[in-house]
C-alpha cells in the first residue's frame, strides 16, 4: 500500500515570519538537499574535504556574508537569518553549516584590515580559523600559555594550540596568546588576539601542524598547531593601537563573542536532529516487519512523536534567543540555555533515530550514523554542556565571593 510522506518541518512561526526569511529558508533548504546532502553522503565516509566548488556556490548565494554589513558586500542580516541557514545546511552536513562561520573571523580584525578582508570574506574568498584552546587550556581561557614576545616590527608567537579546525586551508589564524607572563593573581591580564595571515593550503614559517584523528566532523581537518618564533606584524595585534591600555581585551573579546557561536551551535544541533527525524519517518514507513511498516507500531510512533516535540521545543527557544539578539538583547545565559538544550536533545534524537533504523543505522550506508557522530560533538565545542550549566547557574545563583 502506498503512503504519503508527511513533511515534519513546520514553517517559521508567524511572530518571526517574513517573506524574506521564508525565501532564505527555502533557498538554503533546496541547496542543502540538492547539493550538500549528496556530497556529504559520498565524502563523509571517506573523510573527504568539502569541495572548493561547493564553497564557491555558497559564496555566490551569500551564505558567508549573512551577518556582514552591506557596506562590506554582505547581506546585512541578523543572527535569526544566520540560524535559519545554519539549520538547513546542518540537516545535510554539519561541517558545511560550520564553515560559514569562518568568514566571521574578519569581523574580529582591526578597522583597516576589515576594509581589506571583510568584502572577500563575505564572498567566501577569505576564511579564517580560531586558535584558542591548548593542551592545558580548554574552557578555561585564562589558562592559555602561548606567549607573544615583542620584537622589531611586531611579535613572536611561541606555544601550542589544539582543536584548530580548518587551520590548513584558512587564510588567517586568529591566535589567543599572552603578551606578558602568566600571573596567577591576575589570570586574564595580557591575553590578546593576533591575526596570523597565511596562504591557504600551507602553514607559514614558524607554524607546524599535525592533523587530529576524529570520529566525526569530517569534510575538513582539525589540527594541533605548534608556534616556534612565528612572526606577526605589529598591526596584526587585534586592538594594536590600544595595546598598552587594554591588556585583557583578548580575554574579554573571546568571552564576549561566544553568544552568537552558541546560537549557531544550537541551530547546527537542531539541523542534525531534524535530518535524523526526517530520515526516520521515511524509513519507518518503508521498513516492514511482521507484515506491517514499523511506523504502525506504537513504540516507533511514540519515539518519532517525542523526537519531533523535542526538536520543536529547542527550535522555539533558539528563535527567541536569536530574535532577542538581533533586537539588541544579547544574553549569554539565554545563548547558553539554547546551546545546552539543543545539543543535549540532538544526541538523544539522533540516537533514537539510529535505534529506529536498527542494524542499518549502524552502517555507513545511511547518513544516520553521521548525524549521531556529529551530534555528540555539539555537547563539547563552543563550550561543553557542563560549562553551559555553569554559565546559567552563575547568572541565577551568583557564587559567594571567597573570604
Coordinates of C-alpha atoms in Angstrom, one line a residue:
X1 CA 0.0 0.0 0.0
X2 CA 1.4 3.4 -0.9
X3 CA 1.8 6.0 1.8
X4 CA 2.1 9.8 1.8
X5 CA 5.3 11.0 3.4
X6 CA 4.3 14.0 5.6
X7 CA 6.8 16.8 5.9
X8 CA 7.5 17.2 9.6
X9 CA 9.2 20.6 9.2
X10 CA 7.0 23.4 10.5
X11 CA 7.2 26.8 8.8
X12 CA 8.8 29.8 10.6
X13 CA 6.4 30.9 13.4
X14 CA 4.1 33.7 12.4
X15 CA 5.6 36.0 15.0
X16 CA 9.0 35.8 13.2
X17 CA 8.0 35.1 9.7
X18 CA 8.6 37.5 6.8
X19 CA 8.6 36.9 3.1
X20 CA 12.4 37.4 3.0
X21 CA 13.0 34.9 5.8
X22 CA 10.8 32.3 4.2
X23 CA 12.6 32.8 0.9
X24 CA 16.1 32.5 2.6
X25 CA 15.0 29.3 4.4
X26 CA 13.6 27.8 1.2
X27 CA 16.8 28.6 -0.8
X28 CA 19.0 27.2 1.9
X29 CA 16.8 24.0 2.1
X30 CA 16.9 23.4 -1.6
X31 CA 20.7 23.9 -1.7
X32 CA 21.3 21.7 1.3
X33 CA 19.1 18.8 0.0
X34 CA 20.1 19.2 -3.7
X35 CA 23.8 19.9 -3.5
X36 CA 25.2 19.4 0.0
X37 CA 23.5 16.1 1.0
X38 CA 24.7 14.0 -1.9
X39 CA 28.2 15.3 -1.4
X40 CA 28.1 14.6 2.3
X41 CA 26.9 11.0 1.7
X42 CA 29.7 10.5 -0.7
X43 CA 32.6 12.2 1.0
X44 CA 32.0 11.9 4.8
X45 CA 32.5 8.1 4.9
X46 CA 35.9 8.5 3.2
X47 CA 36.8 11.6 5.2
X48 CA 37.0 13.7 2.0
X49 CA 37.2 17.5 2.2
X50 CA 34.4 20.0 1.4
X51 CA 34.9 20.7 -2.3
X52 CA 36.1 24.2 -3.3
X53 CA 33.3 24.4 -5.9
X54 CA 30.7 23.9 -3.2
X55 CA 32.2 26.7 -1.2
X56 CA 32.2 28.9 -4.3
X57 CA 28.5 28.3 -4.8
X58 CA 27.8 29.0 -1.1
X59 CA 29.7 32.3 -1.5
X60 CA 27.6 33.2 -4.6
X61 CA 24.4 32.6 -2.6
X62 CA 25.6 34.9 0.2
X63 CA 25.9 32.3 2.9
X64 CA 29.3 33.6 4.1
X65 CA 28.0 37.2 4.3
X66 CA 24.7 36.8 6.1
X67 CA 25.7 39.0 9.1
X68 CA 28.4 41.0 7.2
X69 CA 27.2 44.6 6.8
X70 CA 26.0 45.6 3.3
X71 CA 28.7 48.2 3.1
X72 CA 31.3 45.4 3.0
X73 CA 29.4 43.4 0.4
X74 CA 27.4 41.2 2.8
X75 CA 23.7 40.7 3.2
X76 CA 23.5 42.8 6.4
X77 CA 21.1 40.4 8.0
X78 CA 20.8 39.1 11.6
X79 CA 21.5 36.2 13.8
X80 CA 18.0 34.9 13.1
X81 CA 18.7 34.5 9.4
X82 CA 22.1 33.1 10.2
X83 CA 20.4 30.4 12.3
X84 CA 17.8 29.6 9.6
X85 CA 20.5 28.9 7.0
X86 CA 22.7 27.0 9.5
X87 CA 19.8 24.6 10.4
X88 CA 19.2 23.8 6.8
X89 CA 22.8 23.2 5.9
X90 CA 23.4 21.1 9.1
X91 CA 20.4 18.9 8.1
X92 CA 22.6 17.8 5.3
X93 CA 26.2 18.1 6.6
X94 CA 27.2 19.9 9.8
X95 CA 30.7 20.6 8.5
X96 CA 29.2 22.8 5.7
X97 CA 26.9 24.5 8.2
X98 CA 30.0 25.2 10.3
X99 CA 32.3 26.6 7.5
X100 CA 30.0 29.6 7.0
X101 CA 31.2 30.9 10.4
X102 CA 34.8 31.1 9.2
X103 CA 34.1 34.4 7.4
X104 CA 33.3 35.9 10.8
X105 CA 37.0 35.9 11.7
X106 CA 37.3 39.1 9.6
X107 CA 34.8 40.9 11.8
X108 CA 37.4 40.5 14.7
X109 CA 40.1 42.3 12.8
X110 CA 41.0 46.0 13.3
X111 CA 39.2 48.5 11.0
X112 CA 42.0 48.9 8.5
X113 CA 42.2 45.2 8.0
X114 CA 38.4 44.8 7.9
X115 CA 38.3 47.1 5.0
X116 CA 40.6 44.8 3.1
X117 CA 39.4 41.4 4.1
X118 CA 35.7 41.6 5.0
X119 CA 34.4 42.1 1.4
X120 CA 36.4 39.0 0.5
X121 CA 35.1 37.1 3.5
X122 CA 31.5 38.0 2.6
X123 CA 32.1 36.1 -0.7
X124 CA 33.8 33.2 0.9
X125 CA 37.1 34.1 -0.7
X126 CA 38.9 34.8 2.6
X127 CA 38.2 32.5 5.6
X128 CA 39.8 32.1 8.9
X129 CA 40.1 29.8 11.9
X130 CA 40.4 30.3 15.6
X131 CA 43.3 29.0 17.8
X132 CA 42.4 29.4 21.4
X133 CA 42.4 26.0 23.2
X134 CA 45.7 24.4 24.3
X135 CA 46.7 21.0 25.8
X136 CA 46.2 22.5 29.2
X137 CA 43.6 25.2 28.5
X138 CA 40.1 24.4 27.1
X139 CA 37.1 26.1 28.6
X140 CA 39.4 28.0 31.0
X141 CA 40.5 30.7 28.6
X142 CA 42.6 32.4 31.3
X143 CA 44.9 29.4 31.4
X144 CA 46.4 29.9 27.9
X145 CA 50.2 29.8 27.9
X146 CA 51.1 30.6 24.3
X147 CA 53.4 33.6 24.5
X148 CA 53.7 36.7 22.3
X149 CA 57.0 38.4 22.7
X150 CA 57.7 41.9 21.3
X151 CA 60.3 42.2 18.5
X152 CA 61.2 44.7 15.9
X153 CA 58.1 45.5 13.9
X154 CA 55.8 43.0 15.6
X155 CA 55.6 39.9 17.8
X156 CA 57.0 36.4 18.0
X157 CA 54.5 33.7 18.9
X158 CA 55.6 30.5 20.8
X159 CA 53.4 27.7 22.2
X160 CA 50.9 25.0 21.2
X161 CA 47.2 25.1 20.2
X162 CA 44.6 22.4 20.0
X163 CA 41.4 21.8 18.0
X164 CA 42.1 24.3 15.2
X165 CA 39.7 23.2 12.5
X166 CA 40.4 24.4 9.0
X167 CA 43.9 25.7 10.0
X168 CA 45.5 24.3 6.9
X169 CA 43.0 25.8 4.4
X170 CA 42.4 29.1 6.2
X171 CA 43.6 32.5 5.0
X172 CA 44.1 33.6 8.6
X173 CA 44.6 32.0 12.0
X174 CA 43.3 34.2 14.9
X175 CA 45.5 33.2 17.8
X176 CA 44.9 33.9 21.5
X177 CA 48.2 34.4 23.3
X178 CA 49.8 36.3 26.2
X179 CA 52.0 39.3 25.8
X180 CA 53.1 39.2 29.4
X181 CA 54.0 36.3 31.8
X182 CA 51.1 34.3 33.4
X183 CA 50.1 35.9 36.7
X184 CA 48.0 33.5 39.0
X185 CA 46.7 36.6 40.8
X186 CA 45.6 38.3 37.6
X187 CA 44.9 35.4 35.2
X188 CA 43.2 37.5 32.5
X189 CA 45.9 40.1 32.2
X190 CA 48.0 40.1 29.0
X191 CA 45.7 37.9 26.9
X192 CA 45.5 39.2 23.4
X193 CA 44.4 38.1 19.9
X194 CA 46.8 38.1 16.9
X195 CA 45.9 37.6 13.3
X196 CA 48.3 35.4 11.5
X197 CA 47.8 35.8 7.8
X198 CA 48.8 32.8 5.6
X199 CA 48.3 31.2 2.2
X200 CA 45.5 28.5 2.0
X201 CA 46.9 25.0 2.0
X202 CA 50.1 25.8 3.8
X203 CA 51.5 26.9 7.2
X204 CA 53.7 30.0 7.3
X205 CA 57.2 29.9 8.7
X206 CA 57.2 29.3 12.5
X207 CA 54.0 27.2 12.4
X208 CA 53.7 23.4 12.1
X209 CA 50.6 21.3 12.3
X210 CA 49.5 17.7 12.9
X211 CA 46.0 16.6 11.9
X212 CA 44.0 15.2 14.8
X213 CA 42.2 11.8 14.2
X214 CA 38.5 12.4 14.7
X215 CA 35.4 10.2 14.9
X216 CA 33.3 12.8 13.1
X217 CA 33.1 16.4 11.9
X218 CA 34.7 15.3 8.6
X219 CA 34.9 17.4 5.5
X220 CA 37.8 19.4 6.9
X221 CA 40.8 18.8 9.1
X222 CA 41.4 19.7 12.7
X223 CA 44.9 20.4 13.8
X224 CA 47.3 20.6 16.7
X225 CA 49.5 23.6 16.0
X226 CA 53.0 24.4 17.2
X227 CA 54.3 28.0 17.1
X228 CA 58.0 28.4 17.1
X229 CA 59.0 32.1 16.8
X230 CA 56.2 32.8 14.4
X231 CA 56.4 36.4 13.4
X232 CA 53.3 38.6 13.4
X233 CA 53.4 42.2 12.3
X234 CA 52.5 44.9 14.8
X235 CA 49.2 45.8 13.1
X236 CA 48.0 42.2 13.3
X237 CA 47.6 42.5 17.1
X238 CA 43.8 43.0 17.4
X239 CA 43.3 46.4 19.0
X240 CA 47.0 47.1 18.5
X241 CA 46.5 50.9 18.8
X242 CA 45.2 50.2 22.3
X243 CA 47.9 47.7 23.2
X244 CA 49.1 49.5 26.3
X245 CA 45.7 50.2 27.7
X246 CA 43.7 47.1 27.1
X247 CA 45.8 44.2 28.5
X248 CA 42.9 41.9 28.9
X249 CA 40.9 42.7 25.8
X250 CA 41.8 39.4 24.2
X251 CA 40.1 37.5 27.0
X252 CA 37.1 39.8 27.1
X253 CA 36.8 39.7 23.3
X254 CA 36.9 35.9 23.3
X255 CA 34.4 35.6 26.1
X256 CA 32.1 38.3 24.9
X257 CA 32.0 36.9 21.4
X258 CA 30.6 33.5 22.4
X259 CA 26.8 34.2 22.3
X260 CA 26.4 34.1 18.6
X261 CA 28.5 30.9 18.1
X262 CA 26.4 29.2 20.7
X263 CA 23.2 30.2 18.9
X264 CA 24.9 28.9 15.8
X265 CA 25.6 25.6 17.5
X266 CA 22.0 25.3 18.7
X267 CA 21.0 25.7 15.0
X268 CA 23.5 23.0 14.0
X269 CA 22.2 20.7 16.6
X270 CA 18.6 21.2 15.5
X271 CA 19.6 20.6 11.9
X272 CA 21.2 17.3 12.7
X273 CA 18.3 16.2 14.8
X274 CA 15.8 17.2 12.1
X275 CA 17.8 15.2 9.5
X276 CA 17.6 12.2 11.7
X277 CA 13.9 12.7 12.3
X278 CA 13.0 13.1 8.6
X279 CA 15.0 10.1 7.6
X280 CA 13.4 8.0 10.4
X281 CA 9.9 9.0 9.3
X282 CA 10.7 7.8 5.7
X283 CA 12.4 4.6 7.0
X284 CA 9.5 3.8 9.4
X285 CA 7.0 3.9 6.5
X286 CA 9.1 1.8 4.2
X287 CA 10.7 -0.8 6.5
X288 CA 8.2 -3.7 7.2
X289 CA 8.2 -6.3 9.9
X290 CA 5.5 -8.8 10.8
X291 CA 3.7 -7.8 7.6
X292 CA 3.4 -4.1 8.5
X293 CA 5.5 -1.0 8.3
X294 CA 7.3 -0.4 11.6
X295 CA 5.8 3.1 11.7
X296 CA 2.5 1.4 12.5
X297 CA 3.8 0.1 15.8
X298 CA 3.3 2.3 18.8
X299 CA 6.9 2.0 20.1
X300 CA 8.1 3.6 16.8
X301 CA 5.3 6.1 16.5
X302 CA 5.9 7.4 20.1
X303 CA 9.6 7.7 19.5
X304 CA 9.0 9.9 16.5
X305 CA 6.4 12.0 18.3
X306 CA 8.8 12.7 21.1
X307 CA 11.7 13.4 18.7
X308 CA 9.6 15.9 16.8
X309 CA 8.4 17.6 20.0
X310 CA 11.9 17.9 21.4
X311 CA 13.2 19.4 18.2
X312 CA 10.4 22.0 18.0
X313 CA 10.9 23.0 21.7
X314 CA 14.6 23.7 21.0
X315 CA 13.9 25.5 17.8
X316 CA 11.4 27.8 19.5
X317 CA 14.0 28.7 22.2
X318 CA 16.6 29.2 19.5
X319 CA 14.3 31.5 17.5
X320 CA 13.5 33.5 20.7
X321 CA 17.2 33.9 21.6
X322 CA 18.2 34.8 18.1
X323 CA 15.4 37.4 17.7
X324 CA 16.3 39.0 21.0
X325 CA 19.9 39.1 20.0
X326 CA 19.0 41.0 16.8
X327 CA 16.9 43.4 18.9
X328 CA 20.0 44.2 21.0
X329 CA 19.4 41.9 23.9
X330 CA 22.5 39.7 23.9
X331 CA 22.1 37.4 26.8
X332 CA 25.0 34.9 27.5
X333 CA 22.7 33.0 29.8
X334 CA 20.0 32.6 27.1
X335 CA 22.5 31.6 24.5
X336 CA 23.9 29.0 26.9
X337 CA 20.4 27.7 27.5
X338 CA 19.7 27.4 23.8
X339 CA 23.1 25.7 23.1
X340 CA 22.7 23.3 26.1
X341 CA 19.1 22.2 25.4
X342 CA 19.7 21.8 21.6
X343 CA 22.9 19.9 21.9
X344 CA 21.6 17.5 24.5
X345 CA 18.5 17.0 22.5
X346 CA 20.4 16.3 19.3
X347 CA 22.4 13.5 20.8
X348 CA 19.1 11.9 22.2
X349 CA 17.2 12.3 18.9
X350 CA 20.0 11.0 16.6
X351 CA 20.5 8.0 18.9
X352 CA 16.8 7.2 18.8
X353 CA 16.9 7.6 15.0
X354 CA 19.7 5.1 14.8
X355 CA 17.6 2.7 17.0
X356 CA 14.7 3.1 14.6
X357 CA 16.9 2.1 11.7
X358 CA 18.2 -0.9 13.6
X359 CA 21.2 -2.6 12.1
X360 CA 21.0 -0.4 9.0
X361 CA 21.6 2.6 11.2
X362 CA 24.9 1.3 12.4
X363 CA 26.3 1.2 8.9
X364 CA 27.7 4.0 6.7
X365 CA 25.1 3.2 4.0
X366 CA 22.7 5.6 5.8
X367 CA 23.5 9.1 7.0
X368 CA 22.1 8.4 10.4
X369 CA 25.4 7.4 11.9
X370 CA 26.9 10.7 10.6
X371 CA 24.2 12.7 12.4
X372 CA 24.8 10.7 15.5
X373 CA 28.6 11.2 15.5
X374 CA 28.4 14.9 14.8
X375 CA 25.6 15.5 17.3
X376 CA 27.9 14.1 20.0
X377 CA 30.4 16.9 19.3
X378 CA 27.8 19.7 19.8
X379 CA 27.9 18.9 23.5
X380 CA 31.6 19.6 23.6
X381 CA 32.6 22.5 21.2
X382 CA 31.7 26.2 21.8
X383 CA 31.6 25.3 25.5
X384 CA 30.8 21.9 26.9
X385 CA 27.3 21.2 28.4
X386 CA 28.9 21.4 31.8
X387 CA 30.2 24.9 31.1
X388 CA 26.8 25.9 29.8
X389 CA 25.2 24.8 33.1
X390 CA 27.9 26.7 34.9
X391 CA 27.1 29.9 33.0
X392 CA 23.4 29.5 33.6
X393 CA 23.7 28.7 37.2
X394 CA 26.2 31.6 37.8
X395 CA 23.5 34.0 36.4
X396 CA 20.8 32.6 38.6
X397 CA 22.9 31.9 41.7
X398 CA 26.0 34.2 41.8
X399 CA 28.8 32.4 43.5
X400 CA 29.7 33.6 47.0
X401 CA 32.9 35.6 47.0
X402 CA 35.9 33.8 48.7
X403 CA 36.7 35.2 52.1

